[in-house]
Short mmCIF file of C-alpha atoms in Angstrom, two decimals:
data_model
loop_
_atom_site.label_atom_id
_atom_site.label_comp_id
_atom_site.label_asym_id
_atom_site.label_seq_id
_atom_site.Cartn_x
_atom_site.Cartn_y
_atom_site.Cartn_z
CA ARG K 195 113.71 87.49 57.06
CA HIS K 196 116.28 88.09 59.21
CA TYR K 197 119.68 90.42 59.02
CA PRO K 198 122.99 89.14 60.52
CA ASN K 199 124.45 93.00 59.82
CA PRO K 200 121.66 95.20 61.62
CA GLY K 201 122.49 98.47 60.18
CA ARG K 202 124.55 97.10 57.54
CA LEU K 203 123.74 96.87 53.53
CA ALA K 204 120.18 98.47 54.99
CA GLN K 205 119.32 100.17 51.63
CA VAL K 206 120.51 97.50 49.18
CA LEU K 207 118.73 94.42 51.04
CA GLY K 208 115.26 96.31 51.63
CA TYR K 209 112.73 94.58 53.74
CA THR K 210 109.78 92.95 53.55
CA ASP K 211 106.14 94.59 54.47
CA ALA K 212 103.46 92.89 57.06
CA GLU K 213 102.82 90.59 54.70
CA ASN K 214 105.93 89.73 54.20
CA VAL K 215 106.31 91.03 50.40
CA GLY K 216 109.61 92.63 49.71
CA ARG K 217 110.06 96.26 49.18
CA GLU K 218 113.05 97.97 47.49
CA GLY K 219 116.56 96.36 47.22
CA ILE K 220 117.35 92.90 46.88
CA GLU K 221 114.09 92.06 48.81
CA GLY K 222 112.25 94.47 46.16
CA ALA K 223 113.70 92.97 43.02
CA LEU K 224 113.82 89.45 43.85
CA ASP K 225 110.66 89.15 46.55
CA LYS K 226 109.33 86.18 44.16
CA GLN K 227 112.34 84.17 44.21
CA LEU K 228 113.00 84.37 47.65
CA ALA K 229 109.71 84.43 48.75
CA GLY K 230 108.64 80.38 48.14
CA VAL K 231 105.73 79.19 47.97
CA ALA K 232 103.41 79.19 51.64
CA GLY K 233 101.99 75.76 52.37
CA TYR K 234 98.29 75.07 53.61
CA ARG K 235 96.37 72.25 54.93
CA THR K 236 92.13 72.77 54.33
CA VAL K 237 89.96 71.25 57.04
CA GLU K 238 86.42 70.57 58.56
CA ARG K 239 85.51 71.70 61.48
CA THR K 240 82.48 70.73 64.12
CA ARG K 241 81.49 73.40 66.70
CA ARG K 242 82.96 71.76 68.97
CA SER K 243 86.63 72.10 66.68
CA SER K 244 86.37 68.45 65.94
CA GLU K 245 87.85 67.86 62.33
CA VAL K 246 85.27 66.02 60.17
CA LEU K 247 86.32 63.12 57.64
CA PRO K 248 90.33 64.17 58.31
CA GLY K 249 91.60 61.52 56.25
CA VAL K 250 89.97 63.71 53.12
CA ASN K 251 90.88 67.24 53.63
CA THR K 252 93.24 68.37 51.50
CA GLN K 253 97.11 70.06 52.27
CA SER K 254 100.13 70.68 50.61
CA SER K 255 103.72 71.68 51.90
CA PRO K 256 105.58 75.24 51.76
CA VAL K 257 108.54 75.08 49.21
CA ASP K 258 111.13 76.92 50.61
CA GLY K 259 112.58 80.60 48.87
CA GLU K 260 115.50 80.32 46.50
CA ASN K 261 119.26 81.29 47.75
CA VAL K 262 120.36 84.66 46.71
CA GLU K 263 124.27 85.40 47.14
CA LEU K 264 125.02 88.82 46.81
CA THR K 265 128.80 90.29 45.03
CA ILE K 266 129.32 91.86 48.13
CA ASN K 267 132.24 92.07 49.90
CA MET K 268 131.49 92.39 53.80
CA GLY K 269 134.09 93.17 55.02
CA LEU K 270 135.22 96.08 52.39
CA GLN K 271 131.22 96.54 53.21
CA GLU K 272 132.03 96.95 57.35
CA ILE K 273 134.62 99.57 56.42
CA VAL K 274 132.91 101.39 54.17
CA GLU K 275 129.91 102.05 56.45
CA ALA K 276 131.56 102.55 59.57
CA ALA K 277 133.64 105.62 57.28
CA LEU K 278 130.40 106.87 56.15
CA GLN K 279 129.13 106.79 59.41
CA ARG K 280 132.49 108.90 60.91
CA ALA K 281 131.82 110.73 58.38
CA VAL K 282 128.48 111.82 59.19
CA SER K 283 129.43 112.11 62.91
CA LYS K 284 132.28 114.79 61.39
CA PHE K 285 130.62 116.91 59.06
CA ASP K 286 126.78 116.17 59.04
CA PRO K 287 126.21 115.81 55.15
CA GLU K 288 122.76 115.68 53.99
CA LYS K 289 123.94 112.42 51.93
CA ILE K 290 126.87 111.19 51.29
CA MET K 291 127.49 107.57 49.11
CA ALA K 292 130.34 104.64 48.73
CA VAL K 293 130.69 102.65 45.61
CA PHE K 294 132.85 99.79 45.21
CA MET K 295 133.12 98.14 41.83
CA ASP K 296 135.58 95.14 40.46
CA PRO K 297 136.60 97.18 37.06
CA ALA K 298 137.49 93.98 35.59
CA SER K 299 134.15 92.24 35.45
CA GLY K 300 131.01 94.80 37.19
CA GLU K 301 130.81 93.42 40.31
CA VAL K 302 129.80 95.90 43.77
CA LEU K 303 132.05 94.89 46.15
CA ALA K 304 130.39 97.85 48.99
CA MET K 305 127.45 99.91 48.57
CA ALA K 306 126.49 102.44 51.36
CA SER K 307 124.82 105.88 51.92
CA ARG K 308 123.66 108.13 54.59
CA PRO K 309 120.91 108.81 55.75
CA HIS K 310 119.56 105.31 55.61
CA PHE K 311 117.15 103.68 57.11
CA ASP K 312 116.39 101.33 60.61
CA GLN K 313 115.21 97.62 59.16
CA LYS K 314 113.69 97.11 62.39
CA THR K 315 111.32 100.06 62.40
CA ARG K 316 111.07 101.13 58.69
CA LYS K 317 112.69 104.34 59.75
CA GLY K 318 114.66 106.55 57.34
CA ILE K 319 114.93 107.05 53.79
CA ARG K 320 114.62 103.38 51.92
CA LYS K 321 115.95 104.48 48.20
CA ILE K 322 119.29 103.70 47.51
CA HIS K 323 120.94 106.73 46.89
CA PRO K 324 123.70 105.62 44.47
CA VAL K 325 121.17 103.96 41.80
CA ALA K 326 118.12 105.83 42.36
CA ASP K 327 119.50 109.66 42.89
CA ARG K 328 120.30 112.28 40.26
CA TYR K 329 123.22 115.17 40.44
CA GLU K 330 125.55 117.43 38.70
CA PRO K 331 128.93 115.78 38.97
CA GLY K 332 131.26 118.49 38.40
CA SER K 333 134.96 117.96 37.94
CA THR K 334 134.83 114.30 37.70
CA PHE K 335 133.53 114.51 34.76
CA LYS K 336 136.25 116.04 32.55
CA ILE K 337 137.35 112.33 32.54
CA VAL K 338 134.97 112.36 29.19
CA ALA K 339 136.43 115.24 26.99
CA LEU K 340 139.97 113.78 27.68
CA ALA K 341 138.99 110.40 27.11
CA ALA K 342 137.24 110.80 23.84
CA ALA K 343 140.08 113.68 22.39
CA PHE K 344 142.62 110.61 23.54
CA ASP K 345 140.87 108.04 21.76
CA GLN K 346 140.95 111.01 18.78
CA GLU K 347 143.89 110.94 18.83
CA LEU K 348 143.94 114.43 18.58
CA ILE K 349 145.55 115.09 21.93
CA THR K 350 148.76 113.59 24.09
CA LEU K 351 149.11 114.12 27.33
CA ASP K 352 151.80 116.39 27.13
CA SER K 353 149.91 118.69 24.71
CA VAL K 354 149.25 122.28 25.72
CA PHE K 355 146.49 124.68 26.52
CA PHE K 356 146.37 128.44 27.03
CA CYS K 357 144.12 128.56 29.91
CA HIS K 358 143.91 132.23 29.70
CA ASN K 359 145.04 133.15 33.71
CA GLY K 360 141.52 132.32 35.10
CA LYS K 361 139.27 134.03 33.04
CA TYR K 362 137.93 133.07 29.68
CA HIS K 363 135.60 135.35 27.74
CA ALA K 364 133.28 134.23 24.37
CA PRO K 365 130.80 135.41 22.98
CA GLY K 366 127.52 134.72 25.12
CA PHE K 367 129.29 133.18 28.25
CA PHE K 368 132.43 133.28 30.65
CA LEU K 369 134.60 130.51 31.97
CA SER K 370 136.53 131.25 35.14
CA ASP K 371 138.91 128.19 37.00
CA HIS K 372 139.67 128.53 41.15
CA ARG K 373 143.39 129.56 40.26
CA ALA K 374 144.92 131.96 36.98
CA PHE K 375 146.62 129.38 35.07
CA SER K 376 148.45 130.11 32.44
CA TYR K 377 149.83 127.26 30.55
CA LEU K 378 148.75 123.56 31.47
CA SER K 379 149.33 120.51 29.64
CA SER K 380 146.44 117.83 29.14
CA ARG K 381 147.27 115.65 32.15
CA GLU K 382 147.59 119.39 34.44
CA ILE K 383 144.49 120.00 33.02
CA LEU K 384 142.96 117.16 35.23
CA SER K 385 144.83 117.16 38.05
CA GLN K 386 144.61 120.93 37.98
CA SER K 387 141.01 120.32 37.31
CA SER K 388 140.77 123.41 35.17
CA ASN K 389 137.23 124.04 34.18
CA ILE K 390 138.56 126.36 30.61
CA GLY K 391 140.92 123.65 29.61
CA ALA K 392 138.46 121.16 29.53
CA PHE K 393 136.14 123.43 27.71
CA PHE K 394 139.14 123.63 24.77
CA ILE K 395 139.61 119.95 25.16
CA ALA K 396 135.76 118.97 24.43
CA LYS K 397 135.48 121.58 21.89
CA LYS K 398 138.66 120.39 20.04
CA VAL K 399 137.12 116.98 19.86
CA GLU K 400 133.58 118.45 17.89
CA ASP K 401 135.79 120.53 16.69
CA ARG K 402 137.59 117.94 14.48
CA SER K 403 134.98 115.32 14.99
CA GLY K 404 132.31 116.69 13.77
CA VAL K 405 129.02 118.60 16.39
CA GLY K 406 128.10 115.55 18.71
CA THR K 407 130.85 113.15 19.13
CA PHE K 408 131.58 114.54 22.24
CA ASN K 409 127.49 113.82 23.50
CA ASP K 410 128.31 110.58 22.02
CA TYR K 411 130.80 109.71 24.19
CA ILE K 412 128.68 110.63 26.92
CA LYS K 413 126.31 108.08 26.10
CA ASN K 414 129.15 105.71 25.87
CA PHE K 415 130.28 105.57 28.67
CA GLY K 416 127.04 104.77 29.72
CA PHE K 417 125.80 108.70 30.98
CA GLY K 418 121.85 109.13 30.41
CA SER K 419 120.94 105.31 30.97
CA ARG K 420 119.74 102.96 33.30
CA THR K 421 122.82 100.38 34.14
CA GLY K 422 120.51 97.45 34.67
CA ILE K 423 121.84 96.55 37.83
CA GLU K 424 119.73 94.23 40.08
CA LEU K 425 117.76 97.01 42.81
CA THR K 426 114.24 98.89 42.84
CA ALA K 427 114.25 102.84 41.52
CA GLU K 428 116.92 102.77 39.58
CA ALA K 429 117.30 106.51 37.41
CA ALA K 430 118.80 106.79 34.02
CA GLY K 431 120.37 110.78 34.44
CA MET K 432 120.14 113.22 32.38
CA VAL K 433 122.37 113.73 28.82
CA THR K 434 121.73 117.12 27.26
CA GLY K 435 122.69 116.81 23.38
CA PRO K 436 122.89 119.61 20.40
CA GLU K 437 119.49 118.44 18.82
CA ASP K 438 117.67 119.30 22.68
CA ARG K 439 115.19 122.05 22.70
CA THR K 440 117.66 122.96 26.25
CA TRP K 441 120.96 122.98 24.73
CA SER K 442 122.88 126.39 23.95
CA ARG K 443 125.85 128.46 23.30
CA THR K 444 127.07 127.64 26.57
CA SER K 445 125.83 124.13 27.06
CA LEU K 446 129.23 122.42 25.14
CA SER K 447 131.56 124.69 27.76
CA ARG K 448 129.15 123.43 30.95
CA ILE K 449 128.73 120.21 30.06
CA ALA K 450 132.57 119.63 29.91
CA MET K 451 133.05 120.56 33.17
CA GLY K 452 130.04 118.73 34.69
CA TYR K 453 127.60 120.96 34.82
CA GLU K 454 124.20 120.87 32.87
CA VAL K 455 124.05 116.79 32.98
CA ASP K 456 122.86 114.25 36.00
CA VAL K 457 124.62 110.91 36.69
CA THR K 458 124.10 108.65 39.49
CA ALA K 459 127.11 107.40 41.70
CA LEU K 460 126.38 103.95 39.70
CA GLN K 461 127.13 105.34 36.59
CA MET K 462 130.17 107.53 37.50
CA VAL K 463 131.75 104.44 39.25
CA SER K 464 130.74 102.65 35.99
CA ALA K 465 132.95 104.91 33.78
CA LEU K 466 135.62 105.11 35.70
CA SER K 467 135.46 101.36 35.67
CA ALA K 468 135.88 101.15 32.40
CA ILE K 469 138.94 103.26 32.15
CA ALA K 470 140.57 101.16 34.86
CA ASN K 471 139.95 97.85 32.44
CA GLY K 472 141.58 99.10 29.52
CA GLY K 473 138.47 100.63 27.84
CA ASN K 474 135.02 98.41 28.63
CA LEU K 475 132.22 99.52 29.37
CA MET K 476 130.72 96.15 32.08
CA LYS K 477 127.19 95.53 33.34
CA PRO K 478 127.78 96.78 37.12
CA GLN K 479 126.23 93.16 39.07
CA ILE K 480 125.06 92.72 42.82
CA ILE K 481 124.13 89.06 42.46
CA GLN K 482 127.01 86.65 42.21
CA LYS K 483 124.64 83.61 42.72
CA VAL K 484 121.09 81.97 43.10
CA SER K 485 120.09 78.78 44.13
CA LEU K 486 117.45 76.17 44.90
CA PRO K 487 116.96 75.08 48.45
CA GLY K 488 118.21 71.78 47.47
CA GLY K 489 121.75 73.74 46.36
CA GLU K 490 121.69 73.00 43.02
CA VAL K 491 122.43 76.48 41.06
CA ILE K 492 120.23 78.11 38.80
CA TYR K 493 122.02 81.31 38.58
CA GLN K 494 125.71 82.49 37.87
CA LEU K 495 127.16 85.56 37.73
CA GLN K 496 129.52 86.16 33.94
CA PRO K 497 130.74 89.59 33.48
CA LYS K 498 129.08 91.20 31.09
CA LYS K 499 130.46 93.60 28.46
CA ILE K 500 128.49 96.48 27.02
CA ARG K 501 130.83 97.77 24.40
CA ARG K 502 134.14 99.31 24.01
CA VAL K 503 133.86 102.78 24.49
CA ILE K 504 137.95 103.86 24.40
CA SER K 505 140.96 102.01 22.56
CA GLU K 506 143.28 100.52 25.45
CA ARG K 507 146.02 103.30 24.27
CA ALA K 508 142.84 106.09 25.45
CA ALA K 509 142.33 104.09 28.73
CA GLY K 510 146.45 104.04 29.63
CA MET K 511 146.18 107.58 29.12
CA MET K 512 143.63 108.07 31.35
CA VAL K 513 145.00 106.24 33.75
CA ASN K 514 148.13 108.22 33.93
CA ALA K 515 146.31 111.02 34.11
CA LEU K 516 144.20 110.25 36.78
CA THR K 517 147.25 109.20 39.00
CA ALA K 518 148.28 112.43 38.39
CA VAL K 519 145.35 113.99 40.10
CA VAL K 520 146.06 112.03 43.67
CA ALA K 521 150.19 112.52 42.82
CA ASP K 522 150.18 116.47 41.79
CA GLY K 523 145.95 118.21 42.94
#
């Protein structure tokens, strides 16, 4: 294969091995479509290499592979790759990832990560970090608690919670905040990233709507399940529920603030996209179109709604609260 933009989209595209078989990324996931069929010609030769009965030898013409067009916007991809490289040079992180998605359609517009690999030498890390790597999301996961409470109409943006001046003790566990917050509104709990406030909101969902309700929202947002994107080695992540053996009296408080749960970057972006588009979880897709060598289109992307996660009203409230994160945080 020929890659016209060396160093760009390397892990997403993947590579072909010495036998020209696609490995990893798009190359691995769509190898059968891309490879086509090799041509051949069988001949019999004499010791002097002249053909024996050349008119009866068999042959088959090669068949070109299909053309695959991605949803990636290469202008945006270039900006993302350059930004990641600057961050690597400045901060030397162990790992860094970026995913851009159209919330309305689920189309992946850019995806990149470091460390990556060299498509010529095959040296480096080949797995696609945003879909293959699991991590504890931390405070970004607080969106689930607030979204659930808004959807259940248990709180408003201005509902106030006492956050115990940054230190909360309960039987068997202790919670702390990075600052001594006294009273915070729901909006401020998100913008100020209060662990104690997020726990109180998640607990309110459980107390009012039943044990396991909060866990149901987590799963409805897509956490704990593969998205089904057309890439190799996607991880499902890990979600702990009240029915699991590992569940403890501290689990609800830890999960509400993004611990004791593993997600992928793609899952996190999908969940945020569901909030941005009015409450619908869309299937992430990276294949825009597949066509035959002659130009006939045999596949065209169609947005796929998986489920409604929260009401449009709740999604609007979440957008308001998330805006406060960058305006007030």
